[in-house]
Amino acid sequence: MRRRAIAIGAMVVVAFFAVTLITLTHVISSGQGGCAIPAPAPNLPAQLRSLGGFDQSFDANNPEALAEVAATAAGAVDPDLDGTTQLAPVAVAALAAGQPGALVVPLEEQQTNGTGARVAGLVSFFVGCGGRAYFGSVVDLSAVGSGTTLTFPTISRAEAAAQLGTTAPQLVYTTSPFTPEWRNPQSGMTIAAGE
């Protein structure tokens, strides 16, 4: 009788730990309890695969460190962007449900004609569950014909607010965080945030 009670007690303890483990595994795999939009896995170019470390996540809440990672990635992927100055990351929300938000780091360089600085390139990161940022891609703006971009986004929040008739325009993207739009959250009206 005593052995039976010990066996039943042991089975109850094992069952309790099994249920707890299954619950914790589900919470972790579903994105830390409620996050349903994980960032896509990085599709790294060969240069970044050889450097290593870019397939991991980065702290999206540490803009200085993220900007440093962006500068390293840009210089490795595109030698024309080596030596640019990284600016603060710009948050770009996803317009479609189920897409992750993004952080875009503008890379600035001095213009050769001495008229000031311009944005020469952009580096994107997608933000997943738990505030983790995953490398997205690098674009050289001079290579895509946008060599005179002075800021990112080109249209400021204040200009967008005036054009859209709202005090709180949202910066959003549909296909690429490199080509965002400003959106009036009340009316749904949008304008391009770039040239």
Short mmCIF file of N, CA and C in Angstrom, two decimals:
data_model
loop_
_atom_site.label_atom_id
_atom_site.label_comp_id
_atom_site.label_asym_id
_atom_site.label_seq_id
_atom_site.Cartn_x
_atom_site.Cartn_y
_atom_site.Cartn_z
N MET A 1 0.82 -1.19 0.00
CA MET A 1 0.00 0.00 0.00
C MET A 1 0.87 1.26 0.00
N ARG A 2 1.91 1.20 0.80
CA ARG A 2 2.79 2.36 0.89
C ARG A 2 3.53 2.57 -0.44
N ARG A 3 3.98 1.47 -1.08
CA ARG A 3 4.66 1.57 -2.37
C ARG A 3 3.73 2.16 -3.43
N ARG A 4 2.48 1.76 -3.38
CA ARG A 4 1.51 2.27 -4.35
C ARG A 4 1.34 3.78 -4.17
N ALA A 5 1.27 4.26 -2.94
CA ALA A 5 1.13 5.69 -2.68
C ALA A 5 2.36 6.46 -3.16
N ILE A 6 3.55 5.89 -2.96
CA ILE A 6 4.78 6.54 -3.43
C ILE A 6 4.80 6.58 -4.96
N ALA A 7 4.39 5.48 -5.60
CA ALA A 7 4.36 5.44 -7.08
C ALA A 7 3.38 6.44 -7.64
N ILE A 8 2.21 6.56 -7.02
CA ILE A 8 1.20 7.52 -7.48
C ILE A 8 1.73 8.95 -7.28
N GLY A 9 2.33 9.20 -6.14
CA GLY A 9 2.91 10.52 -5.88
C GLY A 9 4.00 10.86 -6.89
N ALA A 10 4.84 9.90 -7.22
CA ALA A 10 5.91 10.13 -8.21
C ALA A 10 5.31 10.42 -9.58
N MET A 11 4.23 9.70 -9.96
CA MET A 11 3.58 9.95 -11.26
C MET A 11 2.96 11.35 -11.30
N VAL A 12 2.39 11.79 -10.20
CA VAL A 12 1.81 13.14 -10.14
C VAL A 12 2.90 14.19 -10.33
N VAL A 13 4.03 14.00 -9.66
CA VAL A 13 5.15 14.95 -9.79
C VAL A 13 5.67 14.97 -11.23
N VAL A 14 5.86 13.80 -11.83
CA VAL A 14 6.34 13.71 -13.21
C VAL A 14 5.34 14.38 -14.16
N ALA A 15 4.05 14.14 -13.96
CA ALA A 15 3.02 14.75 -14.81
C ALA A 15 3.05 16.28 -14.67
N PHE A 16 3.21 16.76 -13.43
CA PHE A 16 3.27 18.21 -13.22
C PHE A 16 4.44 18.84 -13.97
N PHE A 17 5.62 18.22 -13.85
CA PHE A 17 6.80 18.76 -14.55
C PHE A 17 6.66 18.65 -16.06
N ALA A 18 6.04 17.60 -16.55
CA ALA A 18 5.84 17.45 -17.99
C ALA A 18 4.93 18.55 -18.53
N VAL A 19 3.82 18.81 -17.83
CA VAL A 19 2.89 19.87 -18.25
C VAL A 19 3.58 21.23 -18.20
N THR A 20 4.36 21.47 -17.15
CA THR A 20 5.09 22.74 -17.03
C THR A 20 6.09 22.90 -18.17
N LEU A 21 6.82 21.85 -18.48
CA LEU A 21 7.81 21.90 -19.57
C LEU A 21 7.14 22.14 -20.91
N ILE A 22 6.02 21.47 -21.18
CA ILE A 22 5.30 21.67 -22.45
C ILE A 22 4.79 23.10 -22.55
N THR A 23 4.26 23.64 -21.45
CA THR A 23 3.76 25.02 -21.45
C THR A 23 4.88 26.01 -21.71
N LEU A 24 6.02 25.83 -21.03
CA LEU A 24 7.15 26.74 -21.25
C LEU A 24 7.68 26.65 -22.67
N THR A 25 7.76 25.44 -23.21
CA THR A 25 8.23 25.26 -24.59
C THR A 25 7.30 25.97 -25.55
N HIS A 26 5.99 25.88 -25.32
CA HIS A 26 5.03 26.54 -26.20
C HIS A 26 5.18 28.07 -26.12
N VAL A 27 5.35 28.59 -24.91
CA VAL A 27 5.50 30.04 -24.73
C VAL A 27 6.75 30.54 -25.44
N ILE A 28 7.86 29.81 -25.29
CA ILE A 28 9.11 30.23 -25.92
C ILE A 28 9.02 30.13 -27.43
N SER A 29 8.47 29.02 -27.95
CA SER A 29 8.40 28.86 -29.40
C SER A 29 7.40 29.78 -30.04
N SER A 30 6.41 30.25 -29.29
CA SER A 30 5.44 31.17 -29.89
C SER A 30 5.85 32.61 -29.68
N GLY A 31 7.08 32.84 -29.30
CA GLY A 31 7.58 34.21 -29.25
C GLY A 31 7.40 34.88 -27.91
N GLN A 32 7.72 34.22 -26.86
CA GLN A 32 7.77 34.84 -25.55
C GLN A 32 6.39 35.27 -25.05
N GLY A 33 5.40 34.46 -25.26
CA GLY A 33 4.09 34.70 -24.66
C GLY A 33 3.29 35.77 -25.34
N GLY A 34 2.84 35.56 -26.55
CA GLY A 34 1.93 36.49 -27.19
C GLY A 34 2.48 37.15 -28.43
N CYS A 35 3.74 37.10 -28.69
CA CYS A 35 4.30 37.70 -29.90
C CYS A 35 4.08 36.73 -31.06
N ALA A 36 3.33 37.15 -32.04
CA ALA A 36 3.00 36.26 -33.16
C ALA A 36 3.73 36.64 -34.44
N ILE A 37 4.64 37.62 -34.39
CA ILE A 37 5.30 38.08 -35.60
C ILE A 37 6.81 37.96 -35.45
N PRO A 38 7.35 36.78 -35.65
CA PRO A 38 8.81 36.64 -35.59
C PRO A 38 9.45 37.27 -36.82
N ALA A 39 10.66 37.76 -36.67
CA ALA A 39 11.39 38.33 -37.80
C ALA A 39 11.83 37.21 -38.74
N PRO A 40 11.96 37.51 -40.03
CA PRO A 40 12.43 36.47 -40.96
C PRO A 40 13.89 36.12 -40.68
N ALA A 41 14.25 34.89 -40.99
CA ALA A 41 15.65 34.48 -40.83
C ALA A 41 16.51 35.27 -41.79
N PRO A 42 17.68 35.72 -41.36
CA PRO A 42 18.54 36.51 -42.25
C PRO A 42 18.97 35.71 -43.48
N ASN A 43 18.93 36.37 -44.64
CA ASN A 43 19.44 35.79 -45.89
C ASN A 43 20.74 36.53 -46.18
N LEU A 44 21.83 36.02 -45.63
CA LEU A 44 23.09 36.76 -45.61
C LEU A 44 23.86 36.64 -46.93
N PRO A 45 24.41 37.78 -47.41
CA PRO A 45 25.33 37.70 -48.54
C PRO A 45 26.62 37.00 -48.10
N ALA A 46 27.37 36.52 -49.08
CA ALA A 46 28.59 35.74 -48.80
C ALA A 46 29.57 36.51 -47.92
N GLN A 47 29.69 37.82 -48.13
CA GLN A 47 30.65 38.62 -47.35
C GLN A 47 30.32 38.57 -45.85
N LEU A 48 29.04 38.61 -45.51
CA LEU A 48 28.66 38.60 -44.10
C LEU A 48 28.71 37.19 -43.52
N ARG A 49 28.43 36.19 -44.33
CA ARG A 49 28.57 34.81 -43.86
C ARG A 49 30.02 34.52 -43.50
N SER A 50 30.96 35.05 -44.32
CA SER A 50 32.37 34.80 -44.04
C SER A 50 32.85 35.56 -42.80
N LEU A 51 32.30 36.75 -42.56
CA LEU A 51 32.66 37.50 -41.35
C LEU A 51 32.13 36.81 -40.09
N GLY A 52 30.91 36.30 -40.18
CA GLY A 52 30.27 35.63 -39.05
C GLY A 52 29.62 36.62 -38.10
N GLY A 53 28.65 36.14 -37.35
CA GLY A 53 27.99 36.94 -36.34
C GLY A 53 26.75 37.68 -36.80
N PHE A 54 26.49 37.70 -38.10
CA PHE A 54 25.34 38.44 -38.59
C PHE A 54 24.07 37.61 -38.66
N ASP A 55 24.17 36.32 -38.38
CA ASP A 55 22.99 35.47 -38.36
C ASP A 55 22.35 35.44 -36.98
N GLN A 56 22.93 36.16 -36.02
CA GLN A 56 22.36 36.24 -34.68
C GLN A 56 21.43 37.45 -34.58
N SER A 57 20.73 37.55 -33.49
CA SER A 57 19.88 38.73 -33.27
C SER A 57 20.66 39.78 -32.49
N PHE A 58 20.19 41.02 -32.63
CA PHE A 58 20.81 42.15 -31.95
C PHE A 58 19.74 42.86 -31.13
N ASP A 59 20.17 43.62 -30.14
CA ASP A 59 19.23 44.33 -29.28
C ASP A 59 18.67 45.54 -30.02
N ALA A 60 17.38 45.50 -30.33
CA ALA A 60 16.74 46.60 -31.05
C ALA A 60 16.63 47.85 -30.19
N ASN A 61 16.81 47.71 -28.89
CA ASN A 61 16.71 48.85 -27.98
C ASN A 61 18.06 49.49 -27.68
N ASN A 62 19.09 49.10 -28.43
CA ASN A 62 20.42 49.68 -28.28
C ASN A 62 20.82 50.30 -29.63
N PRO A 63 20.35 51.53 -29.91
CA PRO A 63 20.57 52.12 -31.23
C PRO A 63 22.04 52.32 -31.59
N GLU A 64 22.87 52.62 -30.61
CA GLU A 64 24.29 52.85 -30.91
C GLU A 64 24.94 51.56 -31.40
N ALA A 65 24.69 50.47 -30.70
CA ALA A 65 25.28 49.19 -31.09
C ALA A 65 24.73 48.72 -32.43
N LEU A 66 23.43 48.92 -32.66
CA LEU A 66 22.83 48.52 -33.93
C LEU A 66 23.41 49.32 -35.08
N ALA A 67 23.65 50.61 -34.87
CA ALA A 67 24.25 51.45 -35.90
C ALA A 67 25.66 50.99 -36.22
N GLU A 68 26.41 50.56 -35.21
CA GLU A 68 27.77 50.03 -35.43
C GLU A 68 27.73 48.76 -36.27
N VAL A 69 26.78 47.87 -35.96
CA VAL A 69 26.62 46.64 -36.73
C VAL A 69 26.28 46.99 -38.17
N ALA A 70 25.41 47.98 -38.36
CA ALA A 70 25.02 48.40 -39.70
C ALA A 70 26.21 48.91 -40.50
N ALA A 71 27.05 49.71 -39.87
CA ALA A 71 28.23 50.25 -40.56
C ALA A 71 29.18 49.14 -40.97
N THR A 72 29.38 48.17 -40.08
CA THR A 72 30.25 47.03 -40.40
C THR A 72 29.69 46.22 -41.55
N ALA A 73 28.39 45.96 -41.51
CA ALA A 73 27.74 45.18 -42.58
C ALA A 73 27.83 45.91 -43.91
N ALA A 74 27.56 47.20 -43.92
CA ALA A 74 27.57 47.97 -45.16
C ALA A 74 28.96 47.99 -45.79
N GLY A 75 29.99 48.22 -44.96
CA GLY A 75 31.36 48.24 -45.47
C GLY A 75 31.80 46.91 -46.03
N ALA A 76 31.29 45.82 -45.43
CA ALA A 76 31.66 44.48 -45.91
C ALA A 76 30.94 44.13 -47.21
N VAL A 77 29.67 44.51 -47.31
CA VAL A 77 28.87 44.16 -48.48
C VAL A 77 29.18 45.05 -49.67
N ASP A 78 29.38 46.35 -49.43
CA ASP A 78 29.58 47.30 -50.52
C ASP A 78 30.75 48.22 -50.17
N PRO A 79 31.92 48.03 -50.80
CA PRO A 79 33.09 48.86 -50.48
C PRO A 79 32.83 50.36 -50.65
N ASP A 80 31.88 50.75 -51.51
CA ASP A 80 31.56 52.17 -51.68
C ASP A 80 30.98 52.77 -50.40
N LEU A 81 30.44 51.93 -49.53
CA LEU A 81 29.84 52.43 -48.29
C LEU A 81 30.80 52.37 -47.11
N ASP A 82 31.99 51.84 -47.33
CA ASP A 82 32.99 51.78 -46.28
C ASP A 82 33.43 53.21 -45.94
N GLY A 83 33.44 53.55 -44.68
CA GLY A 83 33.84 54.89 -44.27
C GLY A 83 32.69 55.86 -44.13
N THR A 84 31.47 55.42 -44.41
CA THR A 84 30.32 56.29 -44.18
C THR A 84 30.06 56.40 -42.68
N THR A 85 29.29 57.39 -42.31
CA THR A 85 28.95 57.61 -40.90
C THR A 85 27.53 57.12 -40.66
N GLN A 86 27.38 56.22 -39.71
CA GLN A 86 26.06 55.71 -39.42
C GLN A 86 25.27 56.71 -38.58
N LEU A 87 23.99 56.88 -38.92
CA LEU A 87 23.09 57.75 -38.18
C LEU A 87 22.18 56.89 -37.30
N ALA A 88 21.35 57.53 -36.50
CA ALA A 88 20.45 56.80 -35.61
C ALA A 88 19.45 55.98 -36.41
N PRO A 89 19.14 54.77 -35.95
CA PRO A 89 18.14 53.95 -36.64
C PRO A 89 16.77 54.63 -36.68
N VAL A 90 16.06 54.44 -37.78
CA VAL A 90 14.72 54.99 -37.98
C VAL A 90 13.74 53.83 -37.94
N ALA A 91 12.73 53.92 -37.08
CA ALA A 91 11.72 52.85 -36.97
C ALA A 91 10.71 52.98 -38.10
N VAL A 92 10.45 51.85 -38.76
CA VAL A 92 9.47 51.79 -39.85
C VAL A 92 8.53 50.63 -39.53
N ALA A 93 7.27 50.94 -39.30
CA ALA A 93 6.29 49.90 -38.95
C ALA A 93 5.83 49.17 -40.21
N ALA A 94 5.40 47.94 -40.03
CA ALA A 94 4.84 47.17 -41.14
C ALA A 94 3.37 47.54 -41.29
N LEU A 95 2.95 47.81 -42.52
CA LEU A 95 1.55 48.15 -42.76
C LEU A 95 0.67 46.92 -42.72
N ALA A 96 1.16 45.81 -43.26
CA ALA A 96 0.38 44.58 -43.30
C ALA A 96 0.51 43.80 -42.00
N ALA A 97 -0.60 43.23 -41.57
CA ALA A 97 -0.57 42.38 -40.38
C ALA A 97 0.28 41.16 -40.67
N GLY A 98 1.03 40.72 -39.68
CA GLY A 98 1.86 39.54 -39.84
C GLY A 98 3.27 39.83 -40.32
N GLN A 99 3.57 41.07 -40.67
CA GLN A 99 4.94 41.44 -41.07
C GLN A 99 5.65 42.06 -39.87
N PRO A 100 6.95 41.84 -39.75
CA PRO A 100 7.67 42.47 -38.64
C PRO A 100 7.96 43.94 -38.93
N GLY A 101 8.07 44.73 -37.88
CA GLY A 101 8.52 46.10 -38.03
C GLY A 101 10.00 46.10 -38.40
N ALA A 102 10.51 47.27 -38.76
CA ALA A 102 11.91 47.34 -39.19
C ALA A 102 12.59 48.55 -38.56
N LEU A 103 13.90 48.48 -38.52
CA LEU A 103 14.75 49.61 -38.18
C LEU A 103 15.69 49.81 -39.36
N VAL A 104 15.78 51.05 -39.84
CA VAL A 104 16.64 51.37 -40.97
C VAL A 104 17.72 52.33 -40.49
N VAL A 105 18.97 51.95 -40.73
CA VAL A 105 20.10 52.80 -40.34
C VAL A 105 20.61 53.52 -41.58
N PRO A 106 20.46 54.86 -41.63
CA PRO A 106 21.02 55.63 -42.76
C PRO A 106 22.53 55.76 -42.60
N LEU A 107 23.23 55.72 -43.72
CA LEU A 107 24.68 55.89 -43.75
C LEU A 107 24.99 57.17 -44.51
N GLU A 108 25.67 58.08 -43.86
CA GLU A 108 25.89 59.41 -44.40
C GLU A 108 27.33 59.58 -44.87
N GLU A 109 27.51 60.34 -45.94
CA GLU A 109 28.86 60.69 -46.40
C GLU A 109 28.85 62.13 -46.89
N GLN A 110 30.03 62.74 -46.88
CA GLN A 110 30.17 64.10 -47.39
C GLN A 110 30.06 64.09 -48.91
N GLN A 111 29.34 65.05 -49.47
CA GLN A 111 29.24 65.15 -50.92
C GLN A 111 30.56 65.67 -51.49
N THR A 112 30.91 65.18 -52.66
CA THR A 112 32.19 65.55 -53.26
C THR A 112 32.24 67.01 -53.67
N ASN A 113 31.10 67.62 -53.91
CA ASN A 113 31.10 69.03 -54.31
C ASN A 113 31.14 69.98 -53.12
N GLY A 114 31.25 69.42 -51.91
CA GLY A 114 31.41 70.25 -50.71
C GLY A 114 30.15 70.93 -50.24
N THR A 115 28.97 70.47 -50.69
CA THR A 115 27.72 71.12 -50.29
C THR A 115 27.06 70.46 -49.08
N GLY A 116 27.80 69.70 -48.32
CA GLY A 116 27.24 69.06 -47.13
C GLY A 116 27.20 67.56 -47.25
N ALA A 117 26.41 66.94 -46.38
CA ALA A 117 26.33 65.48 -46.34
C ALA A 117 25.08 64.98 -47.05
N ARG A 118 25.14 63.71 -47.47
CA ARG A 118 23.99 63.06 -48.08
C ARG A 118 23.91 61.64 -47.55
N VAL A 119 22.76 61.03 -47.67
CA VAL A 119 22.60 59.63 -47.29
C VAL A 119 23.03 58.78 -48.47
N ALA A 120 24.11 58.03 -48.28
CA ALA A 120 24.69 57.23 -49.36
C ALA A 120 24.16 55.81 -49.39
N GLY A 121 23.71 55.30 -48.24
CA GLY A 121 23.23 53.93 -48.17
C GLY A 121 22.32 53.72 -46.99
N LEU A 122 21.66 52.57 -46.99
CA LEU A 122 20.74 52.20 -45.92
C LEU A 122 20.97 50.75 -45.54
N VAL A 123 20.80 50.45 -44.26
CA VAL A 123 20.89 49.07 -43.77
C VAL A 123 19.61 48.80 -43.00
N SER A 124 18.95 47.68 -43.30
CA SER A 124 17.71 47.36 -42.60
C SER A 124 17.89 46.19 -41.64
N PHE A 125 17.09 46.23 -40.59
CA PHE A 125 16.97 45.15 -39.62
C PHE A 125 15.48 44.93 -39.40
N PHE A 126 15.07 43.68 -39.26
CA PHE A 126 13.68 43.38 -38.94
C PHE A 126 13.59 43.05 -37.46
N VAL A 127 12.57 43.58 -36.81
CA VAL A 127 12.44 43.43 -35.37
C VAL A 127 11.42 42.34 -35.06
N GLY A 128 11.89 41.32 -34.37
CA GLY A 128 11.04 40.19 -34.02
C GLY A 128 10.61 40.25 -32.57
N CYS A 129 10.16 39.12 -32.09
CA CYS A 129 9.67 39.00 -30.72
C CYS A 129 10.78 39.29 -29.72
N GLY A 130 10.41 39.89 -28.62
CA GLY A 130 11.37 40.16 -27.56
C GLY A 130 12.30 41.32 -27.86
N GLY A 131 11.96 42.17 -28.84
CA GLY A 131 12.80 43.32 -29.15
C GLY A 131 14.15 42.96 -29.74
N ARG A 132 14.20 41.87 -30.49
CA ARG A 132 15.44 41.43 -31.12
C ARG A 132 15.43 41.83 -32.60
N ALA A 133 16.53 42.38 -33.08
CA ALA A 133 16.66 42.84 -34.46
C ALA A 133 17.52 41.87 -35.25
N TYR A 134 17.06 41.55 -36.45
CA TYR A 134 17.76 40.61 -37.33
C TYR A 134 18.15 41.33 -38.61
N PHE A 135 19.39 41.12 -39.06
CA PHE A 135 19.89 41.79 -40.26
C PHE A 135 18.95 41.53 -41.44
N GLY A 136 18.68 42.59 -42.19
CA GLY A 136 17.84 42.48 -43.39
C GLY A 136 18.67 42.57 -44.65
N SER A 137 19.06 43.80 -45.02
CA SER A 137 19.88 43.98 -46.22
C SER A 137 20.53 45.36 -46.23
N VAL A 138 21.38 45.56 -47.25
CA VAL A 138 22.09 46.82 -47.44
C VAL A 138 21.75 47.33 -48.83
N VAL A 139 21.56 48.64 -48.97
CA VAL A 139 21.37 49.23 -50.30
C VAL A 139 22.27 50.45 -50.43
N ASP A 140 22.96 50.52 -51.57
CA ASP A 140 23.79 51.67 -51.93
C ASP A 140 22.90 52.58 -52.76
N LEU A 141 22.53 53.75 -52.23
CA LEU A 141 21.58 54.63 -52.91
C LEU A 141 22.12 55.20 -54.21
N SER A 142 23.43 55.42 -54.29
CA SER A 142 23.98 55.94 -55.54
C SER A 142 23.87 54.88 -56.64
N ALA A 143 23.91 53.61 -56.26
CA ALA A 143 23.80 52.53 -57.25
C ALA A 143 22.38 52.38 -57.77
N VAL A 144 21.38 52.88 -57.02
CA VAL A 144 19.99 52.77 -57.47
C VAL A 144 19.45 54.12 -57.94
N GLY A 145 20.33 55.07 -58.15
CA GLY A 145 19.92 56.35 -58.73
C GLY A 145 19.35 57.36 -57.76
N SER A 146 19.61 57.21 -56.47
CA SER A 146 19.11 58.18 -55.48
C SER A 146 20.28 58.89 -54.82
N GLY A 147 21.22 59.32 -55.60
CA GLY A 147 22.46 59.87 -55.07
C GLY A 147 22.36 61.21 -54.38
N THR A 148 21.19 61.88 -54.43
CA THR A 148 21.08 63.19 -53.81
C THR A 148 20.22 63.18 -52.55
N THR A 149 19.92 62.01 -52.03
CA THR A 149 19.09 61.92 -50.82
C THR A 149 19.85 62.53 -49.64
N LEU A 150 19.25 63.54 -49.03
CA LEU A 150 19.92 64.22 -47.92
C LEU A 150 19.53 63.66 -46.56
N THR A 151 18.34 63.08 -46.47
CA THR A 151 17.87 62.52 -45.21
C THR A 151 17.09 61.23 -45.48
N PHE A 152 16.86 60.45 -44.44
CA PHE A 152 15.96 59.31 -44.52
C PHE A 152 15.03 59.36 -43.33
N PRO A 153 13.73 59.39 -43.59
CA PRO A 153 13.10 59.53 -44.90
C PRO A 153 13.29 60.93 -45.45
N THR A 154 13.13 61.05 -46.77
CA THR A 154 13.34 62.34 -47.43
C THR A 154 12.32 63.38 -46.96
N ILE A 155 11.08 62.97 -46.82
CA ILE A 155 10.02 63.86 -46.33
C ILE A 155 9.97 63.73 -44.81
N SER A 156 10.09 64.85 -44.12
CA SER A 156 10.12 64.83 -42.66
C SER A 156 8.74 64.54 -42.07
N ARG A 157 8.74 64.18 -40.81
CA ARG A 157 7.48 63.93 -40.10
C ARG A 157 6.59 65.18 -40.11
N ALA A 158 7.19 66.36 -39.92
CA ALA A 158 6.41 67.60 -39.90
C ALA A 158 5.78 67.87 -41.28
N GLU A 159 6.55 67.65 -42.35
CA GLU A 159 6.00 67.84 -43.70
C GLU A 159 4.88 66.85 -43.96
N ALA A 160 5.09 65.61 -43.54
CA ALA A 160 4.05 64.58 -43.72
C ALA A 160 2.79 64.93 -42.94
N ALA A 161 2.97 65.43 -41.71
CA ALA A 161 1.82 65.79 -40.89
C ALA A 161 1.00 66.88 -41.57
N ALA A 162 1.68 67.86 -42.14
CA ALA A 162 0.98 68.95 -42.83
C ALA A 162 0.25 68.44 -44.08
N GLN A 163 0.90 67.58 -44.85
CA GLN A 163 0.27 67.08 -46.08
C GLN A 163 -0.87 66.11 -45.81
N LEU A 164 -0.76 65.34 -44.73
CA LEU A 164 -1.78 64.33 -44.44
C LEU A 164 -2.86 64.82 -43.48
N GLY A 165 -2.68 66.01 -42.92
CA GLY A 165 -3.68 66.55 -42.01
C GLY A 165 -3.80 65.79 -40.70
N THR A 166 -2.66 65.40 -40.14
CA THR A 166 -2.66 64.70 -38.86
C THR A 166 -1.47 65.17 -38.04
N THR A 167 -1.59 65.05 -36.74
CA THR A 167 -0.47 65.44 -35.88
C THR A 167 0.46 64.26 -35.60
N ALA A 168 0.04 63.04 -35.96
CA ALA A 168 0.85 61.85 -35.64
C ALA A 168 0.93 60.90 -36.84
N PRO A 169 1.64 61.32 -37.90
CA PRO A 169 1.76 60.40 -39.04
C PRO A 169 2.63 59.19 -38.67
N GLN A 170 2.32 58.06 -39.29
CA GLN A 170 3.08 56.83 -39.05
C GLN A 170 3.97 56.56 -40.25
N LEU A 171 5.21 56.16 -39.99
CA LEU A 171 6.12 55.75 -41.06
C LEU A 171 5.96 54.24 -41.21
N VAL A 172 5.49 53.80 -42.40
CA VAL A 172 5.16 52.39 -42.61
C VAL A 172 5.76 51.90 -43.94
N TYR A 173 5.86 50.57 -44.07
CA TYR A 173 6.28 49.99 -45.34
C TYR A 173 5.34 48.86 -45.72
N THR A 174 5.26 48.61 -47.03
CA THR A 174 4.47 47.48 -47.51
C THR A 174 5.37 46.38 -48.04
N THR A 175 6.34 46.73 -48.90
CA THR A 175 7.22 45.71 -49.48
C THR A 175 8.65 45.82 -48.98
N SER A 176 9.17 47.03 -48.79
CA SER A 176 10.54 47.20 -48.34
C SER A 176 10.64 48.39 -47.39
N PRO A 177 11.33 48.23 -46.26
CA PRO A 177 11.51 49.37 -45.36
C PRO A 177 12.37 50.48 -45.97
N PHE A 178 13.04 50.20 -47.10
CA PHE A 178 13.83 51.22 -47.77
C PHE A 178 12.95 52.20 -48.55
N THR A 179 11.70 51.82 -48.81
CA THR A 179 10.77 52.69 -49.54
C THR A 179 9.48 52.87 -48.73
N PRO A 180 9.59 53.55 -47.59
CA PRO A 180 8.42 53.68 -46.71
C PRO A 180 7.46 54.76 -47.19
N GLU A 181 6.32 54.79 -46.53
CA GLU A 181 5.30 55.82 -46.76
C GLU A 181 4.93 56.44 -45.42
N TRP A 182 4.45 57.67 -45.48
CA TRP A 182 3.85 58.28 -44.30
C TRP A 182 2.36 58.01 -44.38
N ARG A 183 1.75 57.67 -43.26
CA ARG A 183 0.33 57.29 -43.24
C ARG A 183 -0.42 58.06 -42.17
N ASN A 184 -1.61 58.52 -42.53
CA ASN A 184 -2.52 59.10 -41.55
C ASN A 184 -3.28 57.94 -40.92
N PRO A 185 -3.08 57.65 -39.62
CA PRO A 185 -3.72 56.48 -39.02
C PRO A 185 -5.24 56.57 -38.94
N GLN A 186 -5.77 57.78 -38.98
CA GLN A 186 -7.22 57.94 -38.92
C GLN A 186 -7.88 57.70 -40.29
N SER A 187 -7.35 58.34 -41.33
CA SER A 187 -7.97 58.23 -42.66
C SER A 187 -7.41 57.09 -43.48
N GLY A 188 -6.20 56.64 -43.16
CA GLY A 188 -5.55 55.61 -43.97
C GLY A 188 -4.84 56.18 -45.18
N MET A 189 -4.92 57.47 -45.40
CA MET A 189 -4.25 58.12 -46.54
C MET A 189 -2.75 58.05 -46.37
N THR A 190 -2.02 57.84 -47.50
CA THR A 190 -0.56 57.75 -47.44
C THR A 190 0.08 58.65 -48.48
N ILE A 191 1.33 59.00 -48.22
CA ILE A 191 2.17 59.67 -49.21
C ILE A 191 3.54 59.02 -49.15
N ALA A 192 4.25 59.02 -50.26
CA ALA A 192 5.61 58.45 -50.29
C ALA A 192 6.49 59.24 -49.34
N ALA A 193 7.34 58.56 -48.61
CA ALA A 193 8.24 59.23 -47.68
C ALA A 193 9.57 59.59 -48.32
N GLY A 194 9.77 59.12 -49.55
CA GLY A 194 11.01 59.40 -50.28
C GLY A 194 10.78 60.29 -51.46
N GLU A 195 11.79 60.35 -52.32
CA GLU A 195 11.71 61.21 -53.49
C GLU A 195 10.68 60.71 -54.46
#
